mmCIF file of C-alpha atoms and ligand atoms in Angstrom:
data_model
loop_
_atom_site.group_PDB
_atom_site.id
_atom_site.type_symbol
_atom_site.label_atom_id
_atom_site.label_comp_id
_atom_site.label_asym_id
_atom_site.label_seq_id
_atom_site.Cartn_x
_atom_site.Cartn_y
_atom_site.Cartn_z
ATOM 1 C CA UNK A 19 58.817 -36.276 24.168
ATOM 2 C CA UNK A 20 57.485 -35.730 27.761
ATOM 3 C CA UNK A 21 59.105 -37.428 30.756
ATOM 4 C CA UNK A 22 57.809 -41.002 31.478
ATOM 5 C CA UNK A 23 56.087 -42.500 33.515
ATOM 6 C CA UNK A 24 53.784 -39.694 34.655
ATOM 7 C CA UNK A 25 52.459 -40.710 38.154
ATOM 8 C CA UNK A 26 49.794 -38.630 39.487
ATOM 9 C CA UNK A 27 48.719 -38.452 43.128
ATOM 10 C CA UNK A 28 45.626 -36.788 44.810
ATOM 11 C CA UNK A 29 45.995 -35.716 48.058
ATOM 12 C CA UNK A 30 43.859 -33.503 50.339
ATOM 13 C CA UNK A 31 45.260 -30.036 51.562
ATOM 14 C CA UNK A 32 43.560 -27.910 54.016
ATOM 15 C CA UNK A 33 41.196 -30.263 56.079
ATOM 16 C CA UNK A 34 40.020 -31.809 52.714
ATOM 17 C CA UNK A 35 38.617 -28.744 51.016
ATOM 18 C CA UNK A 36 41.110 -27.987 48.436
ATOM 19 C CA UNK A 37 42.194 -30.895 46.301
ATOM 20 C CA UNK A 38 45.623 -30.822 45.022
ATOM 21 C CA UNK A 39 47.278 -32.827 42.502
ATOM 22 C CA UNK A 40 50.921 -33.952 42.773
ATOM 23 C CA UNK A 41 52.227 -35.128 39.324
ATOM 24 C CA UNK A 42 55.788 -36.563 38.619
ATOM 25 C CA UNK A 43 57.220 -37.889 35.496
ATOM 26 C CA UNK A 44 60.567 -39.264 35.029
ATOM 27 C CA UNK A 45 62.969 -39.974 32.413
ATOM 28 C CA UNK A 46 66.505 -41.045 32.000
ATOM 29 C CA UNK A 47 67.102 -38.648 28.826
ATOM 30 C CA UNK A 48 68.274 -35.133 30.301
ATOM 31 C CA UNK A 49 66.750 -33.412 27.096
ATOM 32 C CA UNK A 50 63.359 -34.932 27.689
ATOM 33 C CA UNK A 51 63.429 -33.504 31.366
ATOM 34 C CA UNK A 52 64.434 -30.148 30.361
ATOM 35 C CA UNK A 53 61.810 -30.019 27.846
ATOM 36 C CA UNK A 54 59.050 -31.346 30.305
ATOM 37 C CA UNK A 55 60.152 -28.912 33.074
ATOM 38 C CA UNK A 56 60.124 -25.773 30.801
ATOM 39 C CA UNK A 57 56.762 -26.839 29.528
ATOM 40 C CA UNK A 58 55.393 -27.178 32.795
ATOM 41 C CA UNK A 59 56.780 -24.217 34.663
ATOM 42 C CA UNK A 60 54.627 -21.012 34.479
ATOM 43 C CA UNK A 61 56.596 -17.901 33.511
ATOM 44 C CA UNK A 62 55.056 -14.561 34.164
ATOM 45 C CA UNK A 63 54.083 -13.513 30.528
ATOM 46 C CA UNK A 64 55.751 -9.985 30.791
ATOM 47 C CA UNK A 65 58.888 -11.472 32.170
ATOM 48 C CA UNK A 66 59.176 -13.830 29.345
ATOM 49 C CA UNK A 67 58.273 -10.838 26.710
ATOM 50 C CA UNK A 68 61.011 -8.764 28.070
ATOM 51 C CA UNK A 69 63.431 -11.273 27.457
ATOM 52 C CA UNK A 70 62.237 -12.023 24.069
ATOM 53 C CA UNK A 71 62.371 -8.330 23.307
ATOM 54 C CA UNK A 72 65.901 -8.170 24.277
ATOM 55 C CA UNK A 73 66.778 -11.012 22.167
ATOM 56 C CA UNK A 74 64.947 -10.116 19.107
ATOM 57 C CA UNK A 75 66.708 -6.411 19.481
ATOM 58 C CA UNK A 76 70.210 -8.427 19.589
ATOM 59 C CA UNK A 77 69.538 -10.501 16.694
ATOM 60 C CA UNK A 78 68.242 -7.463 14.627
ATOM 61 C CA UNK A 79 71.416 -5.906 15.435
ATOM 62 C CA UNK A 80 73.751 -8.894 14.509
ATOM 63 C CA UNK A 81 71.734 -9.411 11.179
ATOM 64 C CA UNK A 82 72.142 -5.770 10.650
ATOM 65 C CA UNK A 83 75.808 -5.751 11.026
ATOM 66 C CA UNK A 84 75.978 -8.969 9.030
ATOM 67 C CA UNK A 85 78.593 -10.487 11.170
ATOM 68 C CA UNK A 86 77.865 -13.043 13.905
ATOM 69 C CA UNK A 87 80.263 -12.320 16.758
ATOM 70 C CA UNK A 88 82.594 -15.343 17.641
ATOM 71 C CA UNK A 89 81.681 -17.219 20.877
ATOM 72 C CA UNK A 90 83.035 -20.322 22.451
ATOM 73 C CA UNK A 91 82.025 -23.470 20.494
ATOM 74 C CA UNK A 92 81.655 -26.492 22.504
ATOM 75 C CA UNK A 93 83.546 -29.600 22.140
ATOM 76 C CA UNK A 94 81.473 -31.842 20.397
ATOM 77 C CA UNK A 95 83.231 -34.761 18.271
ATOM 78 C CA UNK A 96 82.650 -34.646 14.589
ATOM 79 C CA UNK A 97 80.803 -31.093 14.792
ATOM 80 C CA UNK A 98 81.810 -30.176 11.398
ATOM 81 C CA UNK A 99 80.132 -33.424 9.988
ATOM 82 C CA UNK A 100 76.740 -32.338 11.191
ATOM 83 C CA UNK A 101 76.742 -28.519 10.882
ATOM 84 C CA UNK A 102 78.234 -25.937 8.292
ATOM 85 C CA UNK A 103 80.522 -23.488 9.952
ATOM 86 C CA UNK A 104 78.143 -20.604 9.370
ATOM 87 C CA UNK A 105 75.484 -22.774 11.554
ATOM 88 C CA UNK A 106 78.043 -23.527 14.076
ATOM 89 C CA UNK A 107 79.083 -19.844 14.767
ATOM 90 C CA UNK A 108 75.447 -18.806 14.845
ATOM 91 C CA UNK A 109 74.397 -21.510 17.197
ATOM 92 C CA UNK A 110 77.287 -20.799 19.451
ATOM 93 C CA UNK A 111 76.119 -17.331 19.693
ATOM 94 C CA UNK A 112 72.742 -18.034 20.589
ATOM 95 C CA UNK A 113 74.267 -20.772 23.262
ATOM 96 C CA UNK A 114 76.338 -17.920 24.794
ATOM 97 C CA UNK A 115 73.377 -15.444 24.780
ATOM 98 C CA UNK A 116 71.057 -18.021 26.564
ATOM 99 C CA UNK A 117 73.672 -18.954 29.048
ATOM 100 C CA UNK A 118 73.732 -15.466 30.148
ATOM 101 C CA UNK A 119 70.229 -15.361 30.972
ATOM 102 C CA UNK A 120 69.908 -15.249 34.945
ATOM 103 C CA UNK A 121 66.280 -16.708 35.248
ATOM 104 C CA UNK A 122 66.548 -20.536 35.187
ATOM 105 C CA UNK A 123 62.736 -20.687 33.929
ATOM 106 C CA UNK A 124 63.572 -18.336 30.955
ATOM 107 C CA UNK A 125 66.937 -20.217 30.121
ATOM 108 C CA UNK A 126 65.038 -23.373 30.272
ATOM 109 C CA UNK A 127 62.219 -21.943 27.693
ATOM 110 C CA UNK A 128 64.928 -20.643 25.370
ATOM 111 C CA UNK A 129 66.997 -24.068 25.479
ATOM 112 C CA UNK A 130 63.947 -25.856 24.156
ATOM 113 C CA UNK A 131 63.670 -23.525 21.222
ATOM 114 C CA UNK A 132 67.528 -23.824 21.031
ATOM 115 C CA UNK A 133 67.151 -27.736 20.827
ATOM 116 C CA UNK A 134 64.693 -27.962 18.144
ATOM 117 C CA UNK A 135 67.011 -25.180 16.135
ATOM 118 C CA UNK A 136 69.940 -27.408 16.338
ATOM 119 C CA UNK A 137 68.178 -30.136 14.988
ATOM 120 C CA UNK A 138 66.526 -28.398 12.014
ATOM 121 C CA UNK A 139 69.877 -26.526 11.122
ATOM 122 C CA UNK A 140 71.846 -29.763 11.324
ATOM 123 C CA UNK A 141 72.646 -31.974 8.332
ATOM 124 C CA UNK A 142 70.732 -34.707 9.848
ATOM 125 C CA UNK A 143 67.917 -36.093 7.509
ATOM 126 C CA UNK A 144 64.448 -35.169 8.458
ATOM 127 C CA UNK A 145 61.781 -37.735 9.770
ATOM 128 C CA UNK A 146 64.013 -40.171 11.136
ATOM 129 C CA UNK A 147 65.222 -40.605 14.877
ATOM 130 C CA UNK A 148 68.538 -42.265 13.952
ATOM 131 C CA UNK A 149 71.417 -39.870 13.085
ATOM 132 C CA UNK A 150 72.030 -40.104 9.414
ATOM 133 C CA UNK A 151 73.641 -37.361 7.177
ATOM 134 C CA UNK A 152 71.370 -35.887 4.139
ATOM 135 C CA UNK A 153 72.587 -36.878 0.837
ATOM 136 C CA UNK A 154 75.738 -34.759 -0.760
ATOM 137 C CA UNK A 155 73.715 -33.209 -3.259
ATOM 138 C CA UNK A 156 71.442 -31.840 -0.566
ATOM 139 C CA UNK A 157 74.247 -30.623 1.611
ATOM 140 C CA UNK A 158 75.714 -28.088 -0.808
ATOM 141 C CA UNK A 159 72.280 -26.165 -0.738
ATOM 142 C CA UNK A 160 71.567 -26.395 2.897
ATOM 143 C CA UNK A 161 71.661 -22.895 4.300
ATOM 144 C CA UNK A 162 69.070 -22.671 7.181
ATOM 145 C CA UNK A 163 68.142 -19.548 8.581
ATOM 146 C CA UNK A 164 69.187 -20.060 12.139
ATOM 147 C CA UNK A 165 67.889 -16.908 13.945
ATOM 148 C CA UNK A 166 64.557 -17.161 11.724
ATOM 149 C CA UNK A 167 63.997 -20.992 12.833
ATOM 150 C CA UNK A 168 64.887 -19.951 16.427
ATOM 151 C CA UNK A 169 62.439 -16.893 16.397
ATOM 152 C CA UNK A 170 59.770 -18.915 14.978
ATOM 153 C CA UNK A 171 60.224 -21.698 17.625
ATOM 154 C CA UNK A 172 60.133 -19.364 20.529
ATOM 155 C CA UNK A 173 56.957 -17.560 19.159
ATOM 156 C CA UNK A 174 55.059 -20.850 18.807
ATOM 157 C CA UNK A 175 56.378 -21.888 22.325
ATOM 158 C CA UNK A 176 55.385 -18.495 23.945
ATOM 159 C CA UNK A 177 51.865 -18.885 22.481
ATOM 160 C CA UNK A 178 51.685 -22.818 23.666
ATOM 161 C CA UNK A 179 52.813 -21.787 27.376
ATOM 162 C CA UNK A 180 50.137 -19.132 27.361
ATOM 163 C CA UNK A 181 47.564 -21.674 26.231
ATOM 164 C CA UNK A 182 48.708 -24.156 28.632
ATOM 165 C CA UNK A 183 48.863 -21.717 31.826
ATOM 166 C CA UNK A 184 45.314 -21.024 31.239
ATOM 167 C CA UNK A 185 44.276 -24.556 31.539
ATOM 168 C CA UNK A 186 46.793 -25.623 34.052
ATOM 169 C CA UNK A 187 45.110 -26.908 37.196
ATOM 170 C CA UNK A 188 46.304 -26.616 40.740
ATOM 171 C CA UNK A 189 48.969 -29.029 40.442
ATOM 172 C CA UNK A 190 52.635 -29.591 41.791
ATOM 173 C CA UNK A 191 54.802 -31.092 39.010
ATOM 174 C CA UNK A 192 58.230 -32.625 39.473
ATOM 175 C CA UNK A 193 60.467 -34.254 36.963
ATOM 176 C CA UNK A 194 62.914 -36.878 38.105
ATOM 177 C CA UNK A 195 65.931 -38.637 36.510
ATOM 178 C CA UNK A 196 65.116 -41.747 38.011
ATOM 179 C CA UNK A 197 65.781 -44.966 35.984
ATOM 180 C CA UNK A 198 62.696 -47.031 36.898
ATOM 181 C CA UNK A 199 64.418 -50.431 35.949
ATOM 182 C CA UNK A 200 67.056 -50.012 38.308
ATOM 183 C CA UNK A 201 64.418 -49.366 41.092
ATOM 184 C CA UNK A 202 65.291 -45.755 41.595
ATOM 185 C CA UNK A 203 62.340 -44.591 43.110
ATOM 186 C CA UNK A 204 61.389 -40.942 41.785
ATOM 187 C CA UNK A 205 60.777 -38.281 44.275
ATOM 188 C CA UNK A 206 58.323 -37.147 45.895
ATOM 189 C CA UNK A 207 56.869 -40.383 47.021
ATOM 190 C CA UNK A 208 53.586 -39.598 48.640
ATOM 191 C CA UNK A 209 52.179 -41.453 51.353
ATOM 192 C CA UNK A 210 49.602 -44.098 50.222
ATOM 193 C CA UNK A 211 51.325 -44.312 46.661
ATOM 194 C CA UNK A 212 50.240 -42.626 43.149
ATOM 195 C CA UNK A 213 46.699 -43.098 41.939
ATOM 196 C CA UNK A 214 47.454 -43.084 38.171
ATOM 197 C CA UNK A 215 50.199 -43.795 35.819
ATOM 198 C CA UNK A 216 50.168 -42.608 32.126
ATOM 199 C CA UNK A 217 53.147 -44.004 30.434
ATOM 200 C CA UNK A 218 54.594 -44.928 26.996
ATOM 201 C CA UNK A 219 57.704 -47.257 27.336
ATOM 202 C CA UNK A 220 59.921 -47.834 24.616
ATOM 203 C CA UNK A 221 58.812 -50.089 21.744
ATOM 204 C CA UNK A 222 62.014 -52.129 22.339
ATOM 205 C CA UNK A 223 65.828 -51.314 22.684
ATOM 206 C CA UNK A 224 66.915 -48.153 21.064
ATOM 207 C CA UNK A 225 69.389 -49.851 18.995
ATOM 208 C CA UNK A 226 66.754 -51.564 16.974
ATOM 209 C CA UNK A 227 63.656 -49.698 17.645
ATOM 210 C CA UNK A 228 63.563 -45.736 18.213
ATOM 211 C CA UNK A 229 66.887 -44.330 18.960
ATOM 212 C CA UNK A 230 65.769 -41.391 21.478
ATOM 213 C CA UNK A 231 69.397 -40.940 22.450
ATOM 214 C CA UNK A 232 70.684 -40.622 18.903
ATOM 215 C CA UNK A 233 67.611 -38.158 18.262
ATOM 216 C CA UNK A 234 68.566 -35.853 21.026
ATOM 217 C CA UNK A 235 72.287 -36.231 21.220
ATOM 218 C CA UNK A 236 73.428 -33.159 19.155
ATOM 219 C CA UNK A 237 71.134 -30.797 20.977
ATOM 220 C CA UNK A 238 72.152 -32.309 24.353
ATOM 221 C CA UNK A 239 75.741 -31.760 23.561
ATOM 222 C CA UNK A 240 75.185 -28.261 22.412
ATOM 223 C CA UNK A 241 73.377 -27.596 25.733
ATOM 224 C CA UNK A 242 76.065 -29.241 27.512
ATOM 225 C CA UNK A 243 74.563 -32.209 29.188
ATOM 226 C CA UNK A 244 76.952 -34.862 30.251
ATOM 227 C CA UNK A 245 76.646 -38.475 29.079
ATOM 228 C CA UNK A 246 74.675 -37.215 25.980
ATOM 229 C CA UNK A 247 75.902 -40.260 24.107
ATOM 230 C CA UNK A 248 74.881 -42.982 26.799
ATOM 231 C CA UNK A 249 71.051 -42.222 26.624
ATOM 232 C CA UNK A 250 70.430 -45.263 24.407
ATOM 233 C CA UNK A 251 72.459 -47.748 26.575
ATOM 234 C CA UNK A 252 70.810 -46.432 29.714
ATOM 235 C CA UNK A 253 67.443 -47.066 28.340
ATOM 236 C CA UNK A 254 65.406 -50.170 28.607
ATOM 237 C CA UNK A 255 67.127 -52.900 26.535
ATOM 238 C CA UNK A 256 70.228 -50.971 25.995
ATOM 239 C CA UNK A 257 72.929 -53.356 27.707
ATOM 240 C CA UNK A 258 73.000 -57.020 28.101
ATOM 241 C CA UNK A 259 71.519 -58.816 31.336
ATOM 242 C CA UNK A 260 72.236 -61.643 33.248
ATOM 243 C CA UNK A 261 68.938 -62.211 34.752
ATOM 244 C CA UNK A 262 66.857 -64.776 32.697
ATOM 245 C CA UNK A 263 63.304 -63.608 31.456
ATOM 246 C CA UNK A 264 60.591 -65.828 33.320
ATOM 247 C CA UNK A 265 57.840 -67.434 31.522
ATOM 248 C CA UNK A 266 55.645 -64.753 30.167
ATOM 249 C CA UNK A 267 53.447 -64.149 27.110
ATOM 250 C CA UNK A 268 56.439 -63.381 25.149
ATOM 251 C CA UNK A 269 58.310 -66.311 25.760
ATOM 252 C CA UNK A 270 56.988 -68.444 22.731
ATOM 253 C CA UNK A 271 57.838 -65.473 20.309
ATOM 254 C CA UNK A 272 61.388 -65.092 21.763
ATOM 255 C CA UNK A 273 62.077 -68.707 21.283
ATOM 256 C CA UNK A 274 60.724 -68.436 17.469
ATOM 257 C CA UNK A 275 63.055 -65.501 17.046
ATOM 258 C CA UNK A 276 65.905 -67.644 18.596
ATOM 259 C CA UNK A 277 65.546 -70.450 16.128
ATOM 260 C CA UNK A 278 66.965 -67.956 13.511
ATOM 261 C CA UNK A 279 68.756 -65.725 15.304
ATOM 262 C CA UNK A 280 70.276 -66.299 18.678
ATOM 263 C CA UNK A 281 71.741 -62.919 19.391
ATOM 264 C CA UNK A 282 68.707 -61.028 18.497
ATOM 265 C CA UNK A 283 66.486 -63.034 20.815
ATOM 266 C CA UNK A 284 68.751 -62.091 23.550
ATOM 267 C CA UNK A 285 68.525 -58.523 22.834
ATOM 268 C CA UNK A 286 64.923 -58.850 22.805
ATOM 269 C CA UNK A 287 64.649 -60.857 25.963
ATOM 270 C CA UNK A 288 66.870 -58.010 27.701
ATOM 271 C CA UNK A 289 64.345 -55.591 26.700
ATOM 272 C CA UNK A 290 61.486 -57.538 28.126
ATOM 273 C CA UNK A 291 63.523 -58.357 31.162
ATOM 274 C CA UNK A 292 64.122 -54.518 31.930
ATOM 275 C CA UNK A 293 60.331 -53.557 31.034
ATOM 276 C CA UNK A 294 59.262 -56.356 33.323
ATOM 277 C CA UNK A 295 61.717 -55.034 36.192
ATOM 278 C CA UNK A 296 60.302 -51.408 35.638
ATOM 279 C CA UNK A 297 56.720 -52.442 35.997
ATOM 280 C CA UNK A 298 57.655 -54.229 39.339
ATOM 281 C CA UNK A 299 58.980 -51.027 40.626
ATOM 282 C CA UNK A 300 56.304 -48.535 39.251
ATOM 283 C CA UNK A 301 53.872 -51.088 40.852
ATOM 284 C CA UNK A 302 55.241 -50.608 44.166
ATOM 285 C CA UNK A 303 55.060 -46.746 43.826
ATOM 286 C CA UNK A 304 51.182 -47.168 43.362
ATOM 287 C CA UNK A 305 48.187 -47.028 45.590
ATOM 288 C CA UNK A 306 45.692 -49.853 46.542
ATOM 289 C CA UNK A 307 43.308 -48.565 43.788
ATOM 290 C CA UNK A 308 45.783 -47.218 41.116
ATOM 291 C CA UNK A 309 45.037 -47.395 37.337
ATOM 292 C CA UNK A 310 47.787 -47.721 34.859
ATOM 293 C CA UNK A 311 47.542 -46.676 31.247
ATOM 294 C CA UNK A 312 50.659 -48.216 29.221
ATOM 295 C CA UNK A 313 50.785 -47.364 25.526
ATOM 296 C CA UNK A 314 52.624 -50.016 23.789
ATOM 297 C CA UNK A 315 53.431 -51.164 20.306
ATOM 298 C CA UNK A 316 53.484 -55.063 19.426
ATOM 299 C CA UNK A 317 56.482 -54.949 17.133
ATOM 300 C CA UNK A 318 57.636 -57.602 15.103
ATOM 301 C CA UNK A 319 61.125 -58.881 14.861
ATOM 302 C CA UNK A 320 62.224 -61.346 12.401
ATOM 303 C CA UNK A 321 58.803 -61.526 11.304
ATOM 304 C CA UNK A 322 57.618 -62.738 14.723
ATOM 305 C CA UNK A 323 54.892 -60.344 16.224
ATOM 306 C CA UNK A 324 55.692 -59.771 19.995
ATOM 307 C CA UNK A 325 52.723 -59.342 22.001
ATOM 308 C CA UNK A 326 53.945 -56.501 24.337
ATOM 309 C CA UNK A 327 50.072 -55.663 25.440
ATOM 310 C CA UNK A 328 49.717 -59.133 26.955
ATOM 311 C CA UNK A 329 53.228 -58.949 28.704
ATOM 312 C CA UNK A 330 52.020 -55.558 30.412
ATOM 313 C CA UNK A 331 48.940 -56.964 31.541
ATOM 314 C CA UNK A 332 50.654 -60.203 32.730
ATOM 315 C CA UNK A 333 53.212 -58.293 34.783
ATOM 316 C CA UNK A 334 50.894 -55.952 36.241
ATOM 317 C CA UNK A 335 48.652 -58.989 37.097
ATOM 318 C CA UNK A 336 51.398 -60.309 39.215
ATOM 319 C CA UNK A 337 51.182 -57.045 41.370
ATOM 320 C CA UNK A 338 47.127 -57.314 41.985
ATOM 321 C CA UNK A 339 45.949 -55.765 38.600
ATOM 322 C CA UNK A 340 43.210 -56.636 36.643
ATOM 323 C CA UNK A 341 43.049 -55.959 32.863
ATOM 324 C CA UNK A 342 40.146 -53.262 32.317
ATOM 325 C CA UNK A 343 40.475 -52.614 28.787
ATOM 326 C CA UNK A 344 42.869 -52.039 25.545
ATOM 327 C CA UNK A 345 42.283 -49.021 23.413
ATOM 328 C CA UNK A 346 43.729 -49.359 19.882
ATOM 329 C CA UNK A 347 44.554 -46.232 18.278
ATOM 330 C CA UNK A 348 46.331 -45.101 15.131
ATOM 331 C CA UNK A 349 49.692 -43.608 15.911
ATOM 332 C CA UNK A 350 49.439 -40.133 15.680
ATOM 333 C CA UNK A 351 52.406 -37.736 14.586
ATOM 334 C CA UNK A 352 54.548 -40.761 13.538
ATOM 335 C CA UNK A 353 58.302 -40.210 12.984
ATOM 336 C CA UNK A 354 59.239 -43.650 11.787
ATOM 337 C CA UNK A 355 59.733 -45.256 8.287
ATOM 338 C CA UNK A 356 56.257 -46.294 6.962
ATOM 339 C CA UNK A 357 58.463 -49.621 5.940
ATOM 340 C CA UNK A 358 61.273 -51.116 7.638
ATOM 341 C CA UNK A 359 63.173 -53.733 7.046
ATOM 342 C CA UNK A 360 62.741 -56.184 10.055
ATOM 343 C CA UNK A 361 65.265 -58.708 8.792
ATOM 344 C CA UNK A 362 67.835 -56.307 8.138
ATOM 345 C CA UNK A 363 67.893 -57.657 4.396
ATOM 346 C CA UNK A 364 67.678 -54.645 1.919
ATOM 347 C CA UNK A 365 64.537 -54.614 -0.184
ATOM 348 C CA UNK A 366 62.696 -56.917 2.184
ATOM 349 C CA UNK A 367 60.467 -54.715 3.892
ATOM 350 C CA UNK A 368 57.625 -55.040 6.247
ATOM 351 C CA UNK A 369 54.815 -52.154 7.102
ATOM 352 C CA UNK A 370 55.806 -51.044 10.629
ATOM 353 C CA UNK A 371 53.409 -50.734 13.566
ATOM 354 C CA UNK A 372 50.628 -48.071 12.516
ATOM 355 C CA UNK A 373 48.506 -48.756 15.758
ATOM 356 C CA UNK A 374 49.409 -48.756 19.368
ATOM 357 C CA UNK A 375 47.582 -50.255 22.246
ATOM 358 C CA UNK A 376 46.622 -48.225 25.298
ATOM 359 C CA UNK A 377 46.591 -51.091 27.988
ATOM 360 C CA UNK A 378 44.521 -49.973 30.996
ATOM 361 C CA UNK A 379 44.790 -52.064 34.121
ATOM 362 C CA UNK A 380 43.545 -51.383 37.607
ATOM 363 C CA UNK A 381 44.680 -52.795 40.986
ATOM 364 C CA UNK A 382 41.933 -54.800 42.597
ATOM 365 C CA UNK A 383 43.942 -56.805 45.233
ATOM 366 C CA UNK A 384 46.312 -54.672 47.333
HETATM 367 C C1 LIG B 16 58.224 -44.070 23.889
HETATM 368 S S1 LIG B 16 59.041 -42.699 24.800
HETATM 369 C C2 LIG B 16 57.712 -41.972 25.559
HETATM 370 C C3 LIG B 16 57.871 -40.793 25.440
HETATM 371 C C4 LIG B 16 56.829 -40.011 26.694
HETATM 372 N N1 LIG B 16 56.574 -40.520 27.815
HETATM 373 C C5 LIG B 16 55.521 -40.145 25.770
HETATM 374 O O1 LIG B 16 54.567 -40.879 26.599
HETATM 375 O O2 LIG B 16 55.121 -39.614 24.893
HETATM 376 C C6 LIG B 16 59.888 -43.866 25.623
HETATM 377 C C7 LIG B 16 60.576 -42.901 26.850
HETATM 378 O O3 LIG B 16 61.212 -43.957 27.936
HETATM 379 C C8 LIG B 16 62.422 -43.337 28.453
HETATM 380 N N2 LIG B 16 62.865 -44.627 28.939
HETATM 381 C C9 LIG B 16 63.660 -45.582 28.448
HETATM 382 N N3 LIG B 16 64.145 -46.282 29.395
HETATM 383 C C10 LIG B 16 63.925 -45.918 30.448
HETATM 384 C C11 LIG B 16 63.976 -46.370 31.900
HETATM 385 N N4 LIG B 16 64.778 -47.129 32.215
HETATM 386 N N5 LIG B 16 63.863 -45.378 33.092
HETATM 387 C C12 LIG B 16 62.969 -44.288 32.807
HETATM 388 N N6 LIG B 16 62.637 -43.803 31.425
HETATM 389 C C13 LIG B 16 63.272 -44.562 30.294
HETATM 390 C C14 LIG B 16 63.092 -42.936 27.068
HETATM 391 O O4 LIG B 16 64.116 -41.855 27.463
HETATM 392 C C15 LIG B 16 62.030 -42.202 26.516
HETATM 393 O O5 LIG B 16 62.083 -40.866 26.414
#
């Protein structure tokens, strides 16, 4: 996951000779921000290699001694439900080691690999965003090699960072915790506004679509982020809203849903109210010739398709944007069941979205 939305601004430095790009990403999820920050931050290769050598020596010694030293275990509710005793001790050891690294850039780099290790060494089922424990027969044989998994992630990420650094252009990148729905403007806010937004808003509320908060919760709690359990509620559509959704391309579909399920219709309306509000505030940050690229999925609720692409076009239309084109693509790297039960009736499944739309609009009237 990368922070959203990505706003990019070109401004001239040094009398217009050097062109420098300012990039900004924002997300309410602290783990997303950590990963984005780590991926964007150059670390001198020698410095990183020195830390990784030191870490490897330490892990080797622990393995050789056949005993992982005891370290403080964070207070996470239900920890034993998600991890074996041995995994808890080993993760606690890694966590303490990372915590002692002085360089923040290196520490962040290590946290990223650690966060993935937490997920892989937990009893959570693979291939799902929601937190579900693996079946009992699998639990008994589940003995992940925590150090081995962590080492693999580190070496893959070290390689990835080296490749990215070669390609990295002259950019200034910042990551912000702004909640775009609430109109918290992410900083920096350049004069004239940003020129391009590339983002993929959630498909719908986290509760019934992709539960990013649940997916990141265990890792966030191990790292020690506050409010790790609140992410899904903070996300678009995560709470009830008093404001009424104005007439829009999704109105008809929501009314159709309402005819069979009032509560569900209200949840869906709350999501679009938030998405509309986010678009409103994002538009305020953009320049007079800005382009927006929104990656959206037209999901179905109760068998009714919600035209999110048309909604995005219409909302930006109210801010002087014209629709340029929509690119349809197959969803890459999809971590969702290929079948879901949209009516929540067991056995009644429908194919989930396999395609998403990249909606491109450009500001034509300031
Ligand atoms: C579909 S993911 C997109 C991830 C990434 N930006 C990408 O394009 O691959 C949606 C992201 O929106 C974030 N999000 C949800 N509500 C938000 C809000 N009100 N303000 C900022 N970010 C939000 C979620 O935390 C999640 O990471």
